[in-house]
Short mmCIF file of C-alpha atoms in Angstrom, two decimals:
data_model
loop_
_atom_site.label_atom_id
_atom_site.label_comp_id
_atom_site.label_asym_id
_atom_site.label_seq_id
_atom_site.Cartn_x
_atom_site.Cartn_y
_atom_site.Cartn_z
CA MET A 1 -1.45 -17.34 -16.43
CA HIS A 2 -3.51 -18.96 -19.17
CA ARG A 3 -4.90 -16.75 -21.88
CA GLU A 4 -6.55 -17.43 -25.18
CA PRO A 5 -5.00 -15.74 -28.18
CA SER A 6 -5.71 -12.10 -27.57
CA SER A 7 -6.09 -9.01 -29.67
CA THR A 8 -4.02 -6.05 -28.74
CA HIS A 9 -3.90 -2.63 -30.25
CA HIS A 10 -1.16 -0.10 -29.76
CA HIS A 11 -2.06 3.43 -30.83
CA ASP A 12 0.40 6.25 -31.34
CA HIS A 13 0.54 9.43 -33.41
CA ASP A 14 3.20 9.05 -36.06
CA HIS A 15 2.64 6.05 -38.34
CA ASP A 16 -0.22 3.98 -39.69
CA HIS A 17 0.08 0.26 -40.35
CA ASP A 18 -1.53 -2.98 -39.26
CA HIS A 19 -0.29 -6.54 -38.81
CA ASP A 20 -2.19 -9.74 -38.18
CA HIS A 21 -0.22 -12.67 -36.77
CA GLY A 22 -1.83 -15.73 -35.21
CA GLY A 23 -4.75 -13.93 -33.59
CA HIS A 24 -2.78 -10.88 -32.48
CA HIS A 25 -3.63 -7.50 -33.95
CA HIS A 26 -1.19 -4.62 -33.58
CA GLY A 27 -2.13 -1.30 -35.09
CA ILE A 28 -0.61 2.13 -34.82
CA GLY A 29 -3.16 4.80 -35.52
CA GLY A 30 -2.52 7.61 -37.94
CA HIS A 31 -3.09 10.64 -35.71
CA SER A 32 -0.30 13.12 -36.16
CA HIS A 33 -0.70 15.88 -33.61
CA ALA A 34 2.98 16.48 -32.96
CA PRO A 35 3.47 19.81 -31.19
CA ALA A 36 5.30 22.62 -32.93
CA ASN A 37 8.96 23.06 -32.14
CA TYR A 38 9.11 25.70 -29.41
CA GLY A 39 12.85 25.25 -28.82
CA ARG A 40 13.61 28.80 -29.97
CA ALA A 41 10.87 30.24 -27.75
CA PHE A 42 12.25 28.34 -24.76
CA ALA A 43 15.79 29.55 -25.55
CA ILE A 44 14.80 33.22 -25.91
CA GLY A 45 12.58 33.10 -22.82
CA LEU A 46 15.35 31.42 -20.84
CA ALA A 47 17.94 34.05 -21.82
CA LEU A 48 15.63 37.00 -21.10
CA ASN A 49 14.52 35.68 -17.71
CA LEU A 50 18.03 34.67 -16.63
CA ALA A 51 19.32 38.19 -17.38
CA TYR A 52 16.38 39.65 -15.49
CA VAL A 53 16.93 37.42 -12.44
CA VAL A 54 20.56 38.58 -12.17
CA THR A 55 19.50 42.23 -12.54
CA GLU A 56 16.65 41.90 -10.06
CA ALA A 57 18.79 40.15 -7.45
CA PHE A 58 21.53 42.79 -7.78
CA TYR A 59 19.16 45.72 -7.32
CA GLY A 60 17.25 43.86 -4.62
CA VAL A 61 20.44 43.72 -2.56
CA ALA A 62 21.53 47.24 -3.54
CA GLY A 63 18.10 48.70 -2.82
CA HIS A 64 17.49 46.64 0.35
CA SER A 65 14.26 45.36 -1.19
CA LEU A 66 13.01 41.99 -0.08
CA ALA A 67 10.11 42.30 -2.55
CA LEU A 68 12.61 42.38 -5.43
CA LEU A 69 14.57 39.46 -3.94
CA ALA A 70 11.31 37.54 -3.50
CA ASP A 71 10.40 38.13 -7.13
CA ALA A 72 13.96 37.25 -8.17
CA GLY A 73 13.55 33.92 -6.39
CA HIS A 74 10.25 33.42 -8.16
CA ASN A 75 11.78 34.25 -11.52
CA LEU A 76 14.70 31.92 -10.80
CA GLY A 77 12.07 29.21 -10.53
CA ASP A 78 10.77 30.34 -13.92
CA VAL A 79 14.26 30.05 -15.39
CA LEU A 80 14.65 26.55 -13.97
CA GLY A 81 11.15 25.67 -15.14
CA LEU A 82 11.86 26.87 -18.68
CA ALA A 83 15.22 25.07 -18.69
CA GLY A 84 13.65 21.88 -17.34
CA GLY A 85 10.73 22.09 -19.74
CA TRP A 86 13.04 22.67 -22.69
CA THR A 87 15.35 19.83 -21.67
CA ALA A 88 12.44 17.50 -21.04
CA THR A 89 10.94 18.40 -24.42
CA LEU A 90 14.21 17.47 -26.12
CA LEU A 91 14.53 14.25 -24.13
CA SER A 92 10.92 13.33 -24.86
CA ARG A 93 11.77 13.18 -28.55
CA ARG A 94 14.37 10.49 -28.00
CA LEU A 95 13.34 7.29 -29.70
CA PRO A 96 12.58 4.18 -27.63
CA SER A 97 15.57 1.97 -26.94
CA GLY A 98 16.11 -1.57 -25.74
CA ARG A 99 16.25 -0.32 -22.15
CA TYR A 100 13.83 2.63 -22.30
CA THR A 101 10.97 1.15 -24.29
CA TYR A 102 8.84 4.28 -23.90
CA GLY A 103 11.73 6.57 -24.74
CA LEU A 104 12.38 9.33 -22.20
CA ARG A 105 8.93 10.90 -22.17
CA ARG A 106 8.70 10.76 -18.38
CA SER A 107 11.54 13.27 -18.08
CA SER A 108 8.85 15.97 -18.39
CA ILE A 109 7.23 14.68 -15.19
CA LEU A 110 10.57 14.61 -13.35
CA ALA A 111 11.31 18.17 -14.51
CA ALA A 112 7.96 19.40 -13.19
CA LEU A 113 8.48 17.63 -9.86
CA ALA A 114 12.00 19.05 -9.40
CA ASN A 115 10.80 22.54 -10.33
CA ALA A 116 7.96 22.43 -7.79
CA VAL A 117 10.18 21.23 -4.94
CA LEU A 118 12.86 23.86 -5.65
CA LEU A 119 10.29 26.64 -5.83
CA LEU A 120 8.87 25.69 -2.43
CA VAL A 121 12.35 25.62 -0.86
CA VAL A 122 13.21 29.06 -2.27
CA THR A 123 9.85 30.46 -1.18
CA GLY A 124 10.37 29.15 2.36
CA GLY A 125 13.58 31.16 2.61
CA ILE A 126 11.81 34.28 1.35
CA VAL A 127 9.02 33.94 3.91
CA TRP A 128 11.53 33.51 6.74
CA GLU A 129 13.38 36.68 5.71
CA ALA A 130 10.11 38.61 5.26
CA LEU A 131 9.01 37.79 8.81
CA ARG A 132 12.42 38.92 10.09
CA ARG A 133 12.11 42.18 8.15
CA LEU A 134 8.70 42.85 9.68
CA ALA A 135 10.37 42.80 13.09
CA GLU A 136 13.45 44.72 11.90
CA PRO A 137 12.47 46.84 8.87
CA GLY A 138 15.10 47.67 6.27
CA HIS A 139 15.25 50.72 4.06
CA PRO A 140 13.92 49.67 0.67
CA GLY A 141 14.29 52.03 -2.26
CA GLY A 142 10.81 52.47 -3.68
CA LEU A 143 11.99 53.99 -6.96
CA ILE A 144 14.43 51.12 -7.63
CA ILE A 145 11.65 48.62 -6.91
CA MET A 146 9.36 50.34 -9.40
CA VAL A 147 11.91 50.52 -12.21
CA VAL A 148 13.20 46.95 -11.89
CA ALA A 149 9.71 45.46 -11.50
CA ALA A 150 8.52 47.44 -14.53
CA ILE A 151 11.28 45.78 -16.55
CA GLY A 152 9.89 42.49 -15.26
CA ILE A 153 6.48 43.29 -16.73
CA VAL A 154 8.10 43.72 -20.14
CA ILE A 155 10.31 40.59 -19.85
CA ASN A 156 7.56 38.28 -18.59
CA GLY A 157 4.99 39.74 -20.97
CA ALA A 158 7.30 39.27 -23.96
CA THR A 159 8.09 35.69 -22.92
CA ALA A 160 4.37 34.92 -22.56
CA LEU A 161 3.80 36.19 -26.11
CA LEU A 162 6.38 33.70 -27.40
CA PHE A 163 4.14 30.85 -26.21
CA MET A 164 0.75 32.41 -26.98
CA SER A 165 0.22 30.75 -30.36
CA GLY A 166 0.71 27.22 -28.98
CA ARG A 167 -1.14 27.55 -25.68
CA LYS A 168 -4.20 25.61 -26.95
CA GLY A 169 -2.39 22.71 -28.58
CA ASP A 170 0.26 21.66 -26.07
CA LEU A 171 -0.08 21.43 -22.31
CA ASN A 172 3.57 22.32 -21.63
CA VAL A 173 3.41 25.40 -23.86
CA ARG A 174 0.11 26.37 -22.27
CA GLY A 175 1.66 26.06 -18.83
CA ALA A 176 4.62 28.24 -19.86
CA PHE A 177 2.26 30.87 -21.28
CA PHE A 178 0.07 31.16 -18.18
CA HIS A 179 3.06 31.04 -15.84
CA MET A 180 4.80 33.93 -17.58
CA ALA A 181 1.57 35.92 -17.94
CA SER A 182 0.87 35.56 -14.21
CA ASP A 183 4.45 36.64 -13.46
CA ALA A 184 3.83 39.83 -15.41
CA LEU A 185 0.87 40.49 -13.11
CA VAL A 186 3.02 39.80 -10.01
CA ALA A 187 5.61 42.27 -11.31
CA ALA A 188 2.83 44.83 -11.73
CA GLY A 189 1.97 44.29 -8.06
CA THR A 190 5.60 44.90 -7.12
CA VAL A 191 5.54 48.19 -9.05
CA ALA A 192 2.50 49.19 -7.02
CA ALA A 193 4.38 48.31 -3.81
CA GLY A 194 7.29 50.54 -4.84
CA ALA A 195 4.89 53.39 -5.58
CA LEU A 196 3.28 53.00 -2.14
CA ILE A 197 6.68 53.10 -0.44
CA VAL A 198 7.62 56.29 -2.32
CA TRP A 199 4.25 57.84 -1.55
CA THR A 200 3.83 56.84 2.11
CA GLY A 201 7.39 56.13 3.24
CA ARG A 202 6.18 53.03 5.10
CA GLU A 203 8.93 50.43 4.95
CA TRP A 204 6.76 47.53 6.17
CA ILE A 205 5.04 47.50 2.77
CA ASP A 206 8.11 45.76 1.25
CA PRO A 207 8.05 42.58 3.42
CA VAL A 208 4.25 42.45 3.28
CA VAL A 209 4.34 42.48 -0.53
CA SER A 210 7.02 39.77 -0.46
CA LEU A 211 4.69 37.63 1.69
CA VAL A 212 1.85 38.18 -0.79
CA ILE A 213 4.14 37.19 -3.66
CA SER A 214 5.21 34.10 -1.71
CA ALA A 215 1.56 33.14 -1.20
CA VAL A 216 0.97 33.44 -4.96
CA ILE A 217 4.01 31.24 -5.61
CA VAL A 218 2.90 28.57 -3.12
CA ALA A 219 -0.65 28.57 -4.53
CA GLY A 220 0.62 27.94 -8.04
CA THR A 221 3.41 25.60 -7.02
CA TRP A 222 1.19 23.42 -4.84
CA SER A 223 -0.97 22.39 -7.78
CA LEU A 224 2.15 21.78 -9.87
CA LEU A 225 3.65 19.63 -7.10
CA ARG A 226 0.40 17.70 -6.61
CA ASP A 227 0.01 16.97 -10.31
CA ALA A 228 3.70 16.02 -10.71
CA VAL A 229 3.57 13.65 -7.73
CA ASN A 230 0.32 12.11 -8.99
CA LEU A 231 1.79 11.53 -12.45
CA SER A 232 4.92 10.06 -10.89
CA LEU A 233 2.71 7.57 -9.04
CA ASP A 234 0.80 6.64 -12.23
CA ALA A 235 -2.40 8.38 -11.13
CA ILE A 236 -5.03 9.05 -13.77
CA PRO A 237 -4.07 12.41 -15.33
CA THR A 238 -6.18 15.46 -14.59
CA GLY A 239 -8.89 15.85 -17.20
CA ILE A 240 -9.41 12.11 -17.77
CA ASP A 241 -12.73 10.80 -16.41
CA ARG A 242 -12.17 7.15 -15.47
CA PHE A 243 -15.90 6.52 -15.07
CA ALA A 244 -16.65 7.92 -18.52
CA VAL A 245 -13.97 5.64 -20.01
CA GLU A 246 -15.41 2.64 -18.15
CA ALA A 247 -18.95 3.46 -19.26
CA TYR A 248 -17.81 3.70 -22.88
CA LEU A 249 -15.98 0.36 -22.75
CA ARG A 250 -18.87 -1.48 -21.06
CA ALA A 251 -21.31 -0.18 -23.68
CA LEU A 252 -19.33 -1.60 -26.61
CA PRO A 253 -21.17 -4.27 -28.63
CA GLY A 254 -20.38 -7.78 -27.39
CA VAL A 255 -18.47 -6.61 -24.31
CA GLU A 256 -19.77 -8.41 -21.23
CA ALA A 257 -17.31 -7.14 -18.62
CA ILE A 258 -14.01 -5.30 -18.23
CA HIS A 259 -11.10 -5.64 -15.82
CA ASP A 260 -7.46 -4.66 -15.34
CA LEU A 261 -8.17 -1.11 -16.52
CA HIS A 262 -5.21 1.23 -16.08
CA ILE A 263 -4.87 4.85 -17.25
CA TRP A 264 -1.65 6.76 -16.63
CA GLY A 265 0.57 9.49 -18.00
CA LEU A 266 3.54 8.56 -20.16
CA SER A 267 4.56 12.21 -19.87
CA THR A 268 2.92 15.51 -18.99
CA THR A 269 1.15 15.40 -22.37
CA ASP A 270 0.80 11.71 -23.36
CA VAL A 271 -1.75 9.34 -21.82
CA ALA A 272 -1.77 5.54 -22.00
CA LEU A 273 -4.45 2.92 -21.31
CA THR A 274 -4.50 -0.84 -20.94
CA VAL A 275 -7.62 -2.95 -20.35
CA HIS A 276 -8.97 -6.50 -20.64
CA LEU A 277 -12.38 -6.73 -22.34
CA VAL A 278 -14.49 -9.84 -21.85
CA HIS A 279 -16.17 -10.36 -25.22
CA ALA A 280 -18.95 -12.71 -26.28
CA LYS A 281 -17.84 -15.76 -28.27
CA GLY A 282 -17.97 -15.34 -32.00
CA GLY A 283 -17.73 -11.54 -31.88
CA ASP A 284 -15.59 -9.72 -34.42
CA THR A 285 -12.96 -8.16 -32.19
CA GLN A 286 -10.67 -7.28 -35.08
CA MET A 287 -13.24 -4.84 -36.44
CA LEU A 288 -13.85 -3.41 -32.97
CA LEU A 289 -10.21 -2.59 -32.20
CA PRO A 290 -9.75 0.33 -34.59
CA ARG A 291 -13.02 1.87 -33.39
CA ILE A 292 -11.99 1.67 -29.73
CA THR A 293 -8.54 3.18 -30.19
CA GLU A 294 -9.92 5.91 -32.43
CA ASP A 295 -12.56 6.80 -29.83
CA MET A 296 -10.01 6.70 -27.00
CA TRP A 297 -8.09 9.42 -28.81
CA GLU A 298 -11.01 11.49 -30.06
CA ARG A 299 -13.15 11.34 -26.91
CA PHE A 300 -10.62 11.10 -24.10
CA ALA A 301 -7.26 12.25 -25.59
CA ILE A 302 -5.77 8.85 -24.73
CA GLY A 303 -3.26 8.28 -27.50
CA HIS A 304 -1.59 5.01 -26.49
CA SER A 305 -4.19 2.24 -26.04
CA THR A 306 -3.56 -1.46 -25.56
CA ILE A 307 -6.65 -3.68 -25.46
CA GLN A 308 -6.78 -7.40 -24.74
CA PHE A 309 -9.90 -9.42 -25.52
CA GLU A 310 -10.86 -12.48 -23.48
CA THR A 311 -13.78 -14.88 -23.49
CA ALA A 312 -15.81 -15.46 -20.33
CA GLU A 313 -13.97 -18.75 -19.77
CA THR A 314 -10.55 -17.16 -20.15
CA ALA A 315 -11.52 -14.26 -17.91
CA GLU A 316 -12.35 -16.69 -15.09
CA THR A 317 -8.73 -17.84 -15.00
CA CYS A 318 -7.18 -14.41 -15.58
CA GLU A 319 -5.01 -13.60 -12.59
CA LEU A 320 -5.47 -9.87 -13.20
CA ARG A 321 -9.28 -9.95 -12.98
CA PRO A 322 -9.69 -9.00 -9.28
CA ASP A 323 -9.61 -5.20 -8.78
CA HIS A 324 -6.98 -5.41 -6.03
CA VAL A 325 -4.50 -7.31 -8.24
CA ILE A 326 -1.97 -5.30 -10.22
#
């Protein structure tokens, strides 16, 4: 495909330098918004929740409580989610290599996808057992349910506090915070179920509560699965308005048309963009590049932008101009 010398701009968050070689402009913007190191928080949260899962499963079996086993399955998903998030965070820091030119940032997407699928499988087993228990009630120990679930409120609440300070600056940390905070609320519901069993003696309350917990898990997991699948398929990340980005690009001085616009997630937190801008002859594209990449970051949180300028004549022969061509 024939192209005139083009201007490209690569924008990232760690260094700041510019080169100019034969009509090509490569710049790396100086935004440094690296997230704090939450490795210790992940490690502590992982250890606390793993110990709690083992305890909850043991007393769920000993106390014949499906509600406790349901919550243990849920918390096992939390353990896997924390482990996957921690591992993905570490992998995401790996530098690009000759084979993995973006590094291993996408490992965070794979971790989210695996976590969602596993949670749904575990929840399916819980629902099956709950329906069986409705037909053949067991003999759940209400007091055991209350005590173990109360411990869960403390464990999940403490883990949520570990991530509270970073919930506004990093999407993964924010997700961990809200997940653990919601788990504390689910545990509070399980305590209430145990109290009702002690008070009324009605054993059907246990499987009904487990079904409610399962519904909460599916509701939260479905959005996680949807977002993970979308990111895996290079969909525009949630929160990015494609039409607003297009409107901004079309309104730039000297820009006559745009094509080959792509916006996708490099990871669960990093967004990339590539686009061809058809620019009027004689326009100063080199001065426009820094403005565009700066605005992409400030307005749309798109931190990795690559822009190619073309003239109207070059655009006519660009094989990537039709919308259906990738």
